[in-house]
JSON list of C-alpha atoms in Angstrom, two decimals:
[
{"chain": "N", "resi": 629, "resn": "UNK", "atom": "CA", "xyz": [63.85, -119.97, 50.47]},
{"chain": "N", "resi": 630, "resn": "UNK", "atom": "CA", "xyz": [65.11, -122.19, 47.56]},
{"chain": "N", "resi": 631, "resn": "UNK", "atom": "CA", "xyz": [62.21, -124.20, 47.73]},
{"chain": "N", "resi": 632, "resn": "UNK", "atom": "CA", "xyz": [60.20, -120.74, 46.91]},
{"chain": "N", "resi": 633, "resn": "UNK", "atom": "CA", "xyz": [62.15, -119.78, 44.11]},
{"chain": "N", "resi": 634, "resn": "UNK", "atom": "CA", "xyz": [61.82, -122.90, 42.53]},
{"chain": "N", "resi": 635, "resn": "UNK", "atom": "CA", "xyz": [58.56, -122.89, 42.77]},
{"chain": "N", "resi": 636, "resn": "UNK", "atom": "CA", "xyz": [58.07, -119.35, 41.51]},
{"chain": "N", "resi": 637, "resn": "UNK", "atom": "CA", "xyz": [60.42, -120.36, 38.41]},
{"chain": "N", "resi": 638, "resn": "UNK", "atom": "CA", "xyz": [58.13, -123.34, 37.74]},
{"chain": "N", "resi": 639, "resn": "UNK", "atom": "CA", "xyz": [54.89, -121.41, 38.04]},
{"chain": "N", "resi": 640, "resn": "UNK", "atom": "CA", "xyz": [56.30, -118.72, 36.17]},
{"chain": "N", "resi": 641, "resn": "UNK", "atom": "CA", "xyz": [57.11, -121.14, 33.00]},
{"chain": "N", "resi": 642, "resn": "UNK", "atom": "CA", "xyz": [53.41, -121.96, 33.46]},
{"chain": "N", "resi": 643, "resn": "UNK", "atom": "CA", "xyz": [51.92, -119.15, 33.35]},
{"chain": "N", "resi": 644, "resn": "UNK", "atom": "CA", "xyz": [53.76, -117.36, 30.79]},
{"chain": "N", "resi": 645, "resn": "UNK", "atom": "CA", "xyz": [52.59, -120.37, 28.60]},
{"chain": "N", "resi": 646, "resn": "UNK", "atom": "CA", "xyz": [49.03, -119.82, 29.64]},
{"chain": "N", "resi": 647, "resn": "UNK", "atom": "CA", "xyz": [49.44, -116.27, 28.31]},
{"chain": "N", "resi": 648, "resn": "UNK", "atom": "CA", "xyz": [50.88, -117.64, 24.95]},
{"chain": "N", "resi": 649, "resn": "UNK", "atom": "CA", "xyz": [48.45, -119.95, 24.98]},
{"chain": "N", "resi": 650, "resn": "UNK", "atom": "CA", "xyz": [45.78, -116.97, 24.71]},
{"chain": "N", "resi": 651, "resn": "UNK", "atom": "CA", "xyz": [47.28, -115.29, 22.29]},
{"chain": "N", "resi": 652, "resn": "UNK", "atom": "CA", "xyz": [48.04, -118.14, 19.42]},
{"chain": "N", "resi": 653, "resn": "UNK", "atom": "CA", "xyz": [45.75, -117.60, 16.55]},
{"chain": "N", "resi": 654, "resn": "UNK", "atom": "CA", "xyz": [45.07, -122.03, 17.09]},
{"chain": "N", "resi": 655, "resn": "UNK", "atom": "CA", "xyz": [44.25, -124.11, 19.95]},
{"chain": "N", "resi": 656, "resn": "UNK", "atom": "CA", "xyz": [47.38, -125.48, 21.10]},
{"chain": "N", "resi": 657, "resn": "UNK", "atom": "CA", "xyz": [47.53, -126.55, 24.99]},
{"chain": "N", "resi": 658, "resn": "UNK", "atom": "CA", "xyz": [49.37, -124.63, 27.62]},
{"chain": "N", "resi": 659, "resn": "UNK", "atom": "CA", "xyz": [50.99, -127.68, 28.83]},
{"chain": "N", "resi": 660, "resn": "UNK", "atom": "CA", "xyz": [52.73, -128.78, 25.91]},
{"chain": "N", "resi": 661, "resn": "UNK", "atom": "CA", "xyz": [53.56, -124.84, 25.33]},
{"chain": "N", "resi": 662, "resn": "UNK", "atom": "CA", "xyz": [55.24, -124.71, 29.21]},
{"chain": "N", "resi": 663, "resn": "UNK", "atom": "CA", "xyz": [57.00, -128.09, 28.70]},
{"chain": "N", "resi": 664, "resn": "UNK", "atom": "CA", "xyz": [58.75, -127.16, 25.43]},
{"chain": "N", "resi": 665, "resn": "UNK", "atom": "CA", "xyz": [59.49, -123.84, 26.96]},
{"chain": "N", "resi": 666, "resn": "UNK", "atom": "CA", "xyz": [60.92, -125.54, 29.85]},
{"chain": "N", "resi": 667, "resn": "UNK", "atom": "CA", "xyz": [63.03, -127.71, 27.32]},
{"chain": "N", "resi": 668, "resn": "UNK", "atom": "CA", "xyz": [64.07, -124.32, 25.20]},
{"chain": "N", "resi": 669, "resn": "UNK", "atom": "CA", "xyz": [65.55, -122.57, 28.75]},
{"chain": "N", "resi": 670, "resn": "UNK", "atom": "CA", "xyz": [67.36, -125.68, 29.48]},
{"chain": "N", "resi": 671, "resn": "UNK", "atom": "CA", "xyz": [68.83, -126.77, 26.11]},
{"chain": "N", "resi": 672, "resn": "UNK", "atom": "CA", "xyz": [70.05, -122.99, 25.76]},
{"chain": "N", "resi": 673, "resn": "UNK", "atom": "CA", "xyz": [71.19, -122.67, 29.55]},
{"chain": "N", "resi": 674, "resn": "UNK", "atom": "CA", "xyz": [69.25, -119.59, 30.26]},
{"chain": "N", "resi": 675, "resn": "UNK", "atom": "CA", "xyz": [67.68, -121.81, 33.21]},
{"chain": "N", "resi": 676, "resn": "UNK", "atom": "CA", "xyz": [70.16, -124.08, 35.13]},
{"chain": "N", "resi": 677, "resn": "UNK", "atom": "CA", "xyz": [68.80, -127.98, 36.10]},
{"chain": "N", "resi": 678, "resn": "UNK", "atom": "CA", "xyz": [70.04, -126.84, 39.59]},
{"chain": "N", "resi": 679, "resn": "UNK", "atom": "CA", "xyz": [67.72, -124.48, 39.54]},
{"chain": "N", "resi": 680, "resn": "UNK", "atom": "CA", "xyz": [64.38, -126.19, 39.62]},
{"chain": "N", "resi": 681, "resn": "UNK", "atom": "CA", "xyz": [66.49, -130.11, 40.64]},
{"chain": "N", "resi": 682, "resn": "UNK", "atom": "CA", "xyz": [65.01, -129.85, 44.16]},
{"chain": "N", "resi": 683, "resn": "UNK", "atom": "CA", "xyz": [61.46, -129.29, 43.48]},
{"chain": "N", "resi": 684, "resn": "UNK", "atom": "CA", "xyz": [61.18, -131.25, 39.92]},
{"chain": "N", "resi": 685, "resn": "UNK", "atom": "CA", "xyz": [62.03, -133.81, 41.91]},
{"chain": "N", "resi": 686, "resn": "UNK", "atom": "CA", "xyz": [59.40, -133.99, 44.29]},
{"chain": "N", "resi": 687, "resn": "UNK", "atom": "CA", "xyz": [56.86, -133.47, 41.53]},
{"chain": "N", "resi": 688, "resn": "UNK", "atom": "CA", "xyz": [57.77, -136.47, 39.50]},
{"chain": "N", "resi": 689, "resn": "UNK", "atom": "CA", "xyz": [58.04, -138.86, 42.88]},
{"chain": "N", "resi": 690, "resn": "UNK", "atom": "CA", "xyz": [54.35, -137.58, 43.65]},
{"chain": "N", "resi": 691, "resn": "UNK", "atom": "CA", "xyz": [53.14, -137.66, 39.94]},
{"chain": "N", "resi": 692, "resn": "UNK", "atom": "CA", "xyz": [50.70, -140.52, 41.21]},
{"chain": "N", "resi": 693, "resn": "UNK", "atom": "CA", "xyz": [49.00, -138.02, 43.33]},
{"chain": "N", "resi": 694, "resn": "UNK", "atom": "CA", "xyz": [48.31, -135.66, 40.61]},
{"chain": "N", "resi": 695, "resn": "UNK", "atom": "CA", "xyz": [46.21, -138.39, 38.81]},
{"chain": "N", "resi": 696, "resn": "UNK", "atom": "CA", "xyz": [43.53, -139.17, 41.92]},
{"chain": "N", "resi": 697, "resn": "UNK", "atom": "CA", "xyz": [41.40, -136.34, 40.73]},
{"chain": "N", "resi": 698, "resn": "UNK", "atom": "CA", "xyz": [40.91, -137.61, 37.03]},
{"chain": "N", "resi": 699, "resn": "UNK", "atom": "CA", "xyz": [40.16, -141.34, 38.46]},
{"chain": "N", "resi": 700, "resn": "UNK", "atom": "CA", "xyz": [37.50, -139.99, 40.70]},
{"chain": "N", "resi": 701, "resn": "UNK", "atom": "CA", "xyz": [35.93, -137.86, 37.93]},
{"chain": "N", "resi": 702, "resn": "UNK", "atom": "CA", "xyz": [35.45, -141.74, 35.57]},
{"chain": "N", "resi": 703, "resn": "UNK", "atom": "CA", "xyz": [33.77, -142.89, 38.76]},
{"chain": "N", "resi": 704, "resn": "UNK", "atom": "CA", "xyz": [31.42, -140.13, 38.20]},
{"chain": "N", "resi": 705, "resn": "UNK", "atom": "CA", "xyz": [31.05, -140.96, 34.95]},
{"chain": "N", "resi": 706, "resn": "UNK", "atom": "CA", "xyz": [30.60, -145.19, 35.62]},
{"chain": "N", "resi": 707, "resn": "UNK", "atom": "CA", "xyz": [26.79, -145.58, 34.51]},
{"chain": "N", "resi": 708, "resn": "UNK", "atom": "CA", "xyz": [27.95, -144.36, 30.62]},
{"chain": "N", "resi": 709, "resn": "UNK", "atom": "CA", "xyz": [30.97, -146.73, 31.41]},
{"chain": "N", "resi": 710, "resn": "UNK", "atom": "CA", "xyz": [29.24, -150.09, 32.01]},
{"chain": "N", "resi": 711, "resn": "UNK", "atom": "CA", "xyz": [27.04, -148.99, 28.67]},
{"chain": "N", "resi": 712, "resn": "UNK", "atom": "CA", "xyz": [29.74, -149.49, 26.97]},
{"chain": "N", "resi": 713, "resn": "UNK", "atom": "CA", "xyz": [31.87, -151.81, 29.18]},
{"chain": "N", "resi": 714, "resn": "UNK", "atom": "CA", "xyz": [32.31, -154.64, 26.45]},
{"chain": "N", "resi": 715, "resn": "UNK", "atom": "CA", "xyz": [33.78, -152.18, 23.90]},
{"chain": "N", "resi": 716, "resn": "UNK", "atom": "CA", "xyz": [35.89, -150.55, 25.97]},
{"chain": "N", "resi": 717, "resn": "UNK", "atom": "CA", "xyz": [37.75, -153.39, 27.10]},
{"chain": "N", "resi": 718, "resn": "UNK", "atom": "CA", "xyz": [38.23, -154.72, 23.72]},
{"chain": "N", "resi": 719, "resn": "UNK", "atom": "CA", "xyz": [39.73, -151.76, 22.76]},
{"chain": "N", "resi": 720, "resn": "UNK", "atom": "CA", "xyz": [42.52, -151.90, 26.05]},
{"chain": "N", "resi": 721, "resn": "UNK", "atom": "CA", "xyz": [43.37, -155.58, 25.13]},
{"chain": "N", "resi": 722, "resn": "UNK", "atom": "CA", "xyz": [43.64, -154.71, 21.48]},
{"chain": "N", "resi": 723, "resn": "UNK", "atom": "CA", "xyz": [45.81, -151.77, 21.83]},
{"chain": "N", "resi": 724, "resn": "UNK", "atom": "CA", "xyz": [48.27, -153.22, 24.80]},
{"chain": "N", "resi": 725, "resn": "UNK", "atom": "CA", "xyz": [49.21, -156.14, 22.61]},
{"chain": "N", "resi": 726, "resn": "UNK", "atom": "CA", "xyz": [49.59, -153.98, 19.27]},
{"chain": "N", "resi": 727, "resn": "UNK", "atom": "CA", "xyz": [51.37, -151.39, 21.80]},
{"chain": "N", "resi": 728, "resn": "UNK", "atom": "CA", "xyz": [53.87, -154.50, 23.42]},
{"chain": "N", "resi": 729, "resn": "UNK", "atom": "CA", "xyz": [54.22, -155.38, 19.48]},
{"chain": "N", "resi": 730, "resn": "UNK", "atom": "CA", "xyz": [55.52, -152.12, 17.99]},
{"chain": "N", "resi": 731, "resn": "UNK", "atom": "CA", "xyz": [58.01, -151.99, 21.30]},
{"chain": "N", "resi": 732, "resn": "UNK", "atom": "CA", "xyz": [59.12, -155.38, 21.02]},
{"chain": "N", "resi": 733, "resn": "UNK", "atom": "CA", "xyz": [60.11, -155.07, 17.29]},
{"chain": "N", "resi": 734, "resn": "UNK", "atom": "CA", "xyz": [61.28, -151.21, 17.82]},
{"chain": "N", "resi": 735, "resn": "UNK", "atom": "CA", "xyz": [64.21, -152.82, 19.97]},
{"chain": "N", "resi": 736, "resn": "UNK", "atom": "CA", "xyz": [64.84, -155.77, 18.43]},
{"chain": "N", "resi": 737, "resn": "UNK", "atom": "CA", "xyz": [65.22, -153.56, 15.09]},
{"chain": "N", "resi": 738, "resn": "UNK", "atom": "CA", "xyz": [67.73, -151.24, 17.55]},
{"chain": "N", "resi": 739, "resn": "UNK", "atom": "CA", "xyz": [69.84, -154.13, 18.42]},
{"chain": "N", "resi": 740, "resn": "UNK", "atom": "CA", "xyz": [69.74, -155.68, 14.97]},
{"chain": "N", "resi": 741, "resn": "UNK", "atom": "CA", "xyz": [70.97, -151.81, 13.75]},
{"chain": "N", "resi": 742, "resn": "UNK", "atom": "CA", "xyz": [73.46, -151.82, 16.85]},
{"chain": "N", "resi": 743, "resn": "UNK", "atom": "CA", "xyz": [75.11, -154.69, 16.42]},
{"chain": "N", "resi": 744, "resn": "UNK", "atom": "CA", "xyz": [74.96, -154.47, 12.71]},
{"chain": "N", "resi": 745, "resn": "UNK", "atom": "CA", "xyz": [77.20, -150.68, 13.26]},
{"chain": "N", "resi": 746, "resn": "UNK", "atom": "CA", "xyz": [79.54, -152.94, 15.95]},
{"chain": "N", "resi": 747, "resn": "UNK", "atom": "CA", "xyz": [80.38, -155.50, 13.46]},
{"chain": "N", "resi": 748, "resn": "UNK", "atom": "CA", "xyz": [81.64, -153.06, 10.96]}
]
């Protein structure tokens, strides 16, 4: 039975975002609307972690699963793919190394600032 009412709780965030969703004036997307409403519950304490621990839980240990669905739709998709194969892999390499760049100085600029505030 706990398992149901977390479920209903977690469905319930979603769906309530889904009707926001309709009614803002802009495109926004449901799922960024249901995660900060999510965050809103919890940061005020209307909704207790225990609450929604159990089945949370489960969801981010299968999050892998949710993602088979969207790799067999690019499969569907491979002719356009190896059109523009080249390109595409360019664009991976390029952006992994600038991404590994911008992390490797973020926290070498947070232990610079870190040890700079334990010196003082």
């Amino acid at each position: 039975m706990k398992i149901l009412k977390q479920i209903a709780i977690i469905f319930s965030i979603c769906w309530i975002s889904l009707v926001i969703e309709y009614f803002l004036p802009f495109s926004f997307p449901a799922s960024v609307i249901g995660m900060i409403l999510l965050f809103l519950l919890l940061l005020t304490g209307v909704l207790k972690i225990d609450k929604i621990q159990e089945k949370s839980d489960f969801l981010l240990s299968n999050m892998a699963f949710f993602f088979i669905p969207a790799g067999v739709n690019v499969m569907n998709y491979f002719d356009i793919l190896r059109s523009t194969l080249v390109p595409l892999l360019v664009i991976c390499i390029v952006t992994t190394i600038l991404t590994f760049a911008a992390t490797a100085f973020g926290v070498s600029m947070t232990i610079k600032l870190l040890n700079r505030r334990k010196n003082k």
